[in-house]
Coordinates of C-alpha atoms in Angstrom, one line a residue:
X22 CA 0.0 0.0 0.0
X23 CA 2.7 2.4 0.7
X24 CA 4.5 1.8 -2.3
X25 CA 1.4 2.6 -3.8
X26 CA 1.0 5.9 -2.4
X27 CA 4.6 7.4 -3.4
X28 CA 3.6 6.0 -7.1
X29 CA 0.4 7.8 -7.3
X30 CA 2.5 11.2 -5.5
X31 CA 5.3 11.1 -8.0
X32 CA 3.2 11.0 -10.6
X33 CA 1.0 13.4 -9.2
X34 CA 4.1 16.0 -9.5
X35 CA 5.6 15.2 -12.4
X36 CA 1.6 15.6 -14.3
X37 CA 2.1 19.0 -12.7
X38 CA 4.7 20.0 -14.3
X39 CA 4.6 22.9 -16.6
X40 CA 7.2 25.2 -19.2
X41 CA 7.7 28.2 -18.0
X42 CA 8.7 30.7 -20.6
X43 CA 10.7 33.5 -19.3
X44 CA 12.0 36.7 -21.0
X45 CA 15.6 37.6 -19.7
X46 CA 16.8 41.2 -20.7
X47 CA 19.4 41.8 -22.3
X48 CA 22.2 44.6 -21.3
X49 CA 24.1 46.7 -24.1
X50 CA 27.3 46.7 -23.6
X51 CA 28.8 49.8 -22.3
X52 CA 32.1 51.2 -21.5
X53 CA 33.4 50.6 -18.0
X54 CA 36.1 53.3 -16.3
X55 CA 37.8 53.0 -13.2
X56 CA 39.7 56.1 -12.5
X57 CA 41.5 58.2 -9.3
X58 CA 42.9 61.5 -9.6
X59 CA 45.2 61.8 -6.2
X60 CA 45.7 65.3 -5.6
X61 CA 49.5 66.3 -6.4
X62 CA 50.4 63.0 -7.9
X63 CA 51.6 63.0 -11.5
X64 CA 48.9 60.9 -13.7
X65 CA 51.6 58.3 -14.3
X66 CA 49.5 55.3 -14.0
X67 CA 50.6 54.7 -10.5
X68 CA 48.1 56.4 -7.9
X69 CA 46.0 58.3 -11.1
X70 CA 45.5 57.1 -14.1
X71 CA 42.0 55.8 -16.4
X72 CA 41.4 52.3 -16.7
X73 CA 38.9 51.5 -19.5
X74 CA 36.9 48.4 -20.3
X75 CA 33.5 47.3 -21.5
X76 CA 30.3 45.6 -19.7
X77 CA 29.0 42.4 -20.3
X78 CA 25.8 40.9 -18.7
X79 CA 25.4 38.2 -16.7
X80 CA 24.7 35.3 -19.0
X81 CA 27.7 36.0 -21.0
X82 CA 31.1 34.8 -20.9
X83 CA 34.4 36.3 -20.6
X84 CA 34.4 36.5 -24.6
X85 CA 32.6 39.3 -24.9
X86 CA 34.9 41.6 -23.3
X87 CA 37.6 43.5 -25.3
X88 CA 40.8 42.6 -25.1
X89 CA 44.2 43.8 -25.3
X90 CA 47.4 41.5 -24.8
X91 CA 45.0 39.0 -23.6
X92 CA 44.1 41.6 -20.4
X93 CA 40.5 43.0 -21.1
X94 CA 41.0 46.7 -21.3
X95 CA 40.1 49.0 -24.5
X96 CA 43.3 50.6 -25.8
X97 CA 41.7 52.6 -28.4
X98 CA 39.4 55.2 -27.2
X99 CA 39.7 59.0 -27.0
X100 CA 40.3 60.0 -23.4
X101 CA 40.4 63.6 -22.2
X102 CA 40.2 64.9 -19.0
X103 CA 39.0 69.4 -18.4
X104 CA 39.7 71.1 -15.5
X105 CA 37.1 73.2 -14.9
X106 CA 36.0 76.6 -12.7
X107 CA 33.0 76.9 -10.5
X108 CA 30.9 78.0 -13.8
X109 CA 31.8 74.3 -15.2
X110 CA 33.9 76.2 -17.9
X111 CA 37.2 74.3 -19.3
X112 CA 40.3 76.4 -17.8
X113 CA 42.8 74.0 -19.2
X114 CA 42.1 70.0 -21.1
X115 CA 44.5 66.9 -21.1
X116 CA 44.4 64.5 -24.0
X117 CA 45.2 61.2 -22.5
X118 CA 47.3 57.8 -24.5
X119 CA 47.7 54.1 -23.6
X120 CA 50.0 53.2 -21.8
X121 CA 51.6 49.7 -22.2
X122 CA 53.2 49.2 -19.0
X123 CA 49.5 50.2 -16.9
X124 CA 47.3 49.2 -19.7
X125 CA 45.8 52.4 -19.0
X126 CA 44.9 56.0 -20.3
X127 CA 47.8 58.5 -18.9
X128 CA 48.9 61.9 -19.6
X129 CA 52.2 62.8 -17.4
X130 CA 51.9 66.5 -18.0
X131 CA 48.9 66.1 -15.7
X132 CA 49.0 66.5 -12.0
X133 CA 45.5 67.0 -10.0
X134 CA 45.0 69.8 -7.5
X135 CA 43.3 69.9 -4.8
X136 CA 40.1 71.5 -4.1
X137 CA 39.8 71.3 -8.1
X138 CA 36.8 69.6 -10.5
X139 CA 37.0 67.4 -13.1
X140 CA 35.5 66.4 -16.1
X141 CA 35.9 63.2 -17.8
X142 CA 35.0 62.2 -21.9
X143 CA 35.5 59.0 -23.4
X144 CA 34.9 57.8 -26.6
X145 CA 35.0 54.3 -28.2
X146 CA 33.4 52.7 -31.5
X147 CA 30.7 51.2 -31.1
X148 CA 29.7 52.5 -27.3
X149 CA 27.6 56.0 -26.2
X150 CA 30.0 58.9 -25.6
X151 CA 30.4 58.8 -21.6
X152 CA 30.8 61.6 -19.1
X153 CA 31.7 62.1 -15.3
X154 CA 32.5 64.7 -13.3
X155 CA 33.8 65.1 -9.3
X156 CA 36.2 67.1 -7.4
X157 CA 39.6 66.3 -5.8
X158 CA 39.1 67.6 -2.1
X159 CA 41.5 69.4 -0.2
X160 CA 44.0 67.6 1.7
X161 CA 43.0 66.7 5.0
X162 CA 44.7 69.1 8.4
X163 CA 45.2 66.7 11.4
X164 CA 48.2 66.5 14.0
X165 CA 49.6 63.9 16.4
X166 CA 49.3 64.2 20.0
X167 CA 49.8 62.1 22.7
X168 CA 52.4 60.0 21.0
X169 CA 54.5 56.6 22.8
X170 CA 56.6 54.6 21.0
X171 CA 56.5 51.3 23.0
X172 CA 57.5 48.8 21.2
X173 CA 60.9 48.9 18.6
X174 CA 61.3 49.3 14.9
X175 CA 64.2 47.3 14.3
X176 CA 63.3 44.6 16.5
X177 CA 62.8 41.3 14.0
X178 CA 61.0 39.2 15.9
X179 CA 58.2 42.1 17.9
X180 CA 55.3 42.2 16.4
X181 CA 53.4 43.9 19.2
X182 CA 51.8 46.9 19.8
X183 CA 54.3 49.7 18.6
X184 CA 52.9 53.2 19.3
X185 CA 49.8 54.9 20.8
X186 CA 48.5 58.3 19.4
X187 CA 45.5 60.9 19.1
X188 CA 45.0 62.1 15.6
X189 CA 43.3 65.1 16.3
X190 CA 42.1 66.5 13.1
X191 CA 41.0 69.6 11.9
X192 CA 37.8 69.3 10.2
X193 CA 36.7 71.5 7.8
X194 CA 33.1 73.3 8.3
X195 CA 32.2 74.0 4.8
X196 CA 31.9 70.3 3.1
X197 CA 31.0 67.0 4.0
X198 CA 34.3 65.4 4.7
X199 CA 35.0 61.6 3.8
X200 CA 38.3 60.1 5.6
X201 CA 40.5 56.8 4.8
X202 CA 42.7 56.3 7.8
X203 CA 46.0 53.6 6.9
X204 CA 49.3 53.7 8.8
X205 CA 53.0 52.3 6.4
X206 CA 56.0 50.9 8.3
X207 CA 59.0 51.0 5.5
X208 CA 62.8 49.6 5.9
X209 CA 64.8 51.9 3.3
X210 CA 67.4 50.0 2.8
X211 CA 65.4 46.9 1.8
X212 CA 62.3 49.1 -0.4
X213 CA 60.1 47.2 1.9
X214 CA 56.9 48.9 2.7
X215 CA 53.9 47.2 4.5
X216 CA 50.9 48.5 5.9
X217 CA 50.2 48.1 9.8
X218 CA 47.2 47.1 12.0
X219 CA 45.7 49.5 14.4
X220 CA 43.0 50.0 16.9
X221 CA 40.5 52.7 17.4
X222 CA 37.0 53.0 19.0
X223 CA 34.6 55.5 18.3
X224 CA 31.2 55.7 16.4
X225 CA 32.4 57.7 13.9
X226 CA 33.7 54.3 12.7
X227 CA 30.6 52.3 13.0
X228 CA 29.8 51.9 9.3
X229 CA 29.6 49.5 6.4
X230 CA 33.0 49.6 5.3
X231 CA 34.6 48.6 8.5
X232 CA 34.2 45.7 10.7
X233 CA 34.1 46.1 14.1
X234 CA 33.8 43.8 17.2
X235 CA 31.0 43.9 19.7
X236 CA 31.8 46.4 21.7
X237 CA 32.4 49.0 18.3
X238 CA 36.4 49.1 18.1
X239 CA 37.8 48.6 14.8
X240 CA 41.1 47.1 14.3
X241 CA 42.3 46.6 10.6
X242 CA 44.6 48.2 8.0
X243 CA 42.1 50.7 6.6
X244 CA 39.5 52.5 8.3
X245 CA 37.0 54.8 6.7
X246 CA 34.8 57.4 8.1
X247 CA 32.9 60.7 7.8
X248 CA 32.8 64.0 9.9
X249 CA 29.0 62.9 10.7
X250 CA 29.4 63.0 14.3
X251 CA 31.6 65.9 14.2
X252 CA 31.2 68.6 11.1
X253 CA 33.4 71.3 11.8
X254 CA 35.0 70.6 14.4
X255 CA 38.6 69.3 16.2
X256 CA 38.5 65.4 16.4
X257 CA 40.6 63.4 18.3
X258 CA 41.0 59.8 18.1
X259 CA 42.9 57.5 20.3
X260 CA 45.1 55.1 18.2
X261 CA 46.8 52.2 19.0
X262 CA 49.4 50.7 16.4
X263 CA 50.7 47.5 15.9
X264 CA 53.9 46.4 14.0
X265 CA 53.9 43.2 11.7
X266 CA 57.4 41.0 12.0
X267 CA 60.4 42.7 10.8
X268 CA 63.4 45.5 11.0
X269 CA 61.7 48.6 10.2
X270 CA 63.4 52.1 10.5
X271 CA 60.3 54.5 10.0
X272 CA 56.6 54.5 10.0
X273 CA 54.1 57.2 8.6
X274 CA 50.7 57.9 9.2
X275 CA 48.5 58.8 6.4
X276 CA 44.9 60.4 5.9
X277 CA 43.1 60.8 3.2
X278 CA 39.9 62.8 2.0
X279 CA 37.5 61.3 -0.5
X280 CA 35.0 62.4 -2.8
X281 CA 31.7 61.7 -1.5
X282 CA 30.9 59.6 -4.8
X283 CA 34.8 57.8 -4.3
X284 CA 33.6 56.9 -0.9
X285 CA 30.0 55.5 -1.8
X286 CA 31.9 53.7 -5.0
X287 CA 34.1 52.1 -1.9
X288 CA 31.1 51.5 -0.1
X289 CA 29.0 50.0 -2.3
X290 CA 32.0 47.7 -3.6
X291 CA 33.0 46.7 -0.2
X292 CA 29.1 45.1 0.6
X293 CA 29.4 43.6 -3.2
X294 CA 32.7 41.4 -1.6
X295 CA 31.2 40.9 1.6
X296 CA 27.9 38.9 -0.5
X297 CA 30.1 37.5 -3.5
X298 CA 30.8 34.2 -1.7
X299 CA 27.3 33.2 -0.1
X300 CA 26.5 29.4 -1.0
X301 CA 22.9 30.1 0.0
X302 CA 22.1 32.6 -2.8
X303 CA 19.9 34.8 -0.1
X304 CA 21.8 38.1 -0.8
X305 CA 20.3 40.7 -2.0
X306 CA 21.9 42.4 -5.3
X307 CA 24.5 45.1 -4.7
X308 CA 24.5 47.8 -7.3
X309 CA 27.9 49.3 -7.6
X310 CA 27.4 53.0 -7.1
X311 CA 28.7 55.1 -10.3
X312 CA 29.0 58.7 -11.2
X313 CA 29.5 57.8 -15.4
X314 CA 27.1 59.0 -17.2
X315 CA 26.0 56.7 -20.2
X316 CA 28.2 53.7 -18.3
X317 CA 29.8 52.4 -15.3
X318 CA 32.2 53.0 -12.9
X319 CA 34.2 55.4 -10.7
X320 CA 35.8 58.7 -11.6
X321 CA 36.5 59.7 -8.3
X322 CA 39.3 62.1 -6.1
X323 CA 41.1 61.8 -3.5
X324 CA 44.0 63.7 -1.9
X325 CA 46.1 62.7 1.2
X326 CA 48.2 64.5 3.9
X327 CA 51.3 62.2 5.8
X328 CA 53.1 62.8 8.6
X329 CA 56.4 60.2 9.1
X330 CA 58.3 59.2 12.7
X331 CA 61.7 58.8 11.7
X332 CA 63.3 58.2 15.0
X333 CA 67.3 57.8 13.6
X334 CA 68.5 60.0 10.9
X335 CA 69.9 63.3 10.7
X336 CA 69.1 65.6 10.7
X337 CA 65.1 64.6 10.8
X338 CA 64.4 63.3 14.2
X339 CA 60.7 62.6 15.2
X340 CA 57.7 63.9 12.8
X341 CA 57.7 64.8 9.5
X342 CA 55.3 66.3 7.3
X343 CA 55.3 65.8 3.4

């Protein structure tokens, strides 16, 4: 009798089933730019440069990108890049070129400046003309106070806590200010340079882009934030620093100010990572925020103020601004 039953239930189901006929949509391809323009830094292809590719939807295979030397990146568009006044006039225009060795669009006559907009045109066969536009902010005014060294530089085999700090900064009242906070540890001698852990706890850190413990403290590599909590006025955060394995002989802290669309692309592409390897499927879609017009992608500025502690050579002893 039971045998009976799941016979007359599996065919029950299978008599049910039905063809669905569903209508995907299809994307047109469009052109896809990521680009930074870091305030004072030559447009070299190192820390500014325009990286240029094409979209392709979802139910298409790598094929359909374009390719050059086997890396999918367009090499033949026109790429120019306006300054521009508060009237959004053109005061002076770059024409940018390929570049072989970043497989990117550079011009190295170009360096951004701060507390300056942008405008960005690109145009490729076969895709709509694209446009974006955003402003490098000024760099960011903070000091150091506070400051312990406790653990040592040159030490090998210490990787402890190193120093403790407040990075007081100086925010300015007339914008909405965007932060990335990262601390480098560098041995000269070797060209070594790694980035450090570090502690802080406040809520100005309690957002999407950083990952915090129970009790709110982040500790990472880089932190972002905004001036929220504190528009306008002096900030001080209590850093602790930690030193990876290693002889080091200097250290530099360095903050950054963002675009506000830089910092939402960051945003957005840091909860698109943090979804990307669920086995369950039960994400919800993260759209990658942009600020091309006609396409995709990031055209976004940044600038970045450092101070160094270079405890052992003459004659710079202690902090250093650069």
């Amino acid at each position: 009798m039971k045998k009976l039953t799941f016979i007359f239930l599996c065919f029950c189901f299978i008599s049910c089933e039905e063809n669905l006929n569903i209508d995907i949509p299809t994307d047109t391809s469009k052109l896809s730019i990521t680009s930074y323009l870091k305030a004072d830094d030559y447009f070299n292809g190192q820390h500014s440069y325009v990286y240029l590719s094409n979209s392709i939807s979802a139910l298409e295979s790598n094929d359909n990108f374009e390719y050059t030397d086997s890396i999918p990146v367009i090499n033949n568009a026109t790429v120019s890049i306006y300054e521009t006044n508060a009237l959004q006039e053109n005061v002076a225009s770059y024409l940018l070129e390929f570049d072989y060795d970043c497989y990117c669009y550079i011009n190295t006559d170009m360096s951004p400046k701060q507390n300056t907009t942008y405008r960005l045109e690109v145009e490729a066969d076969g895709y709509p003309k694209v446009y974006a536009l955003d402003k490098v902010p000024a760099k960011p005014s903070y000091e150091i106070t506070n400051f312990e060294l406790i653990g040592k530089l040159d030490k090998k085999s210490y990787d402890g806590e190193l120093s403790q700090f407040n990075l007081v900064i100086d925010d300015d009242p007339n914008t909405e200010n965007y932060y990335q906070l990262k601390i480098f540890i560098v041995n000269t001698s070797g060209a070594k340079e790694r980035t450090c852990s570090f502690s802080v706890s406040d809520p100005s850190f309690l957002n999407s882009l950083n990952i915090t413990d129970s009790e709110g403290s982040y500790t990472g590599r880089s932190a972002y934030f905004t001036d929220e909590l504190f528009n306008g006025t002096s900030k001080s955060f209590f850093i602790q620093h930690f030193k990876p394995k290693g002889i080091f002989d200097h250290f530099h802290i360095e903050l950054r100010a963002l675009s506000r669309d830089l910092y939402e692309f960051n945003k957005t592409r840091r909860e698109e990572s943090a979804t990307s390897n669920n086995p369950l499927f039960v994400s919800e879609p993260i759209f990658l925020h942009s600020n091309i017009e006609n396409g995709y992608g990031i055209f976004g500025g940044k600038s970045a103020s450092n101070k160094a502690y270079i405890p052992t050579y003459f004659p710079n002893n202690g902090w250093m601004s650069y």
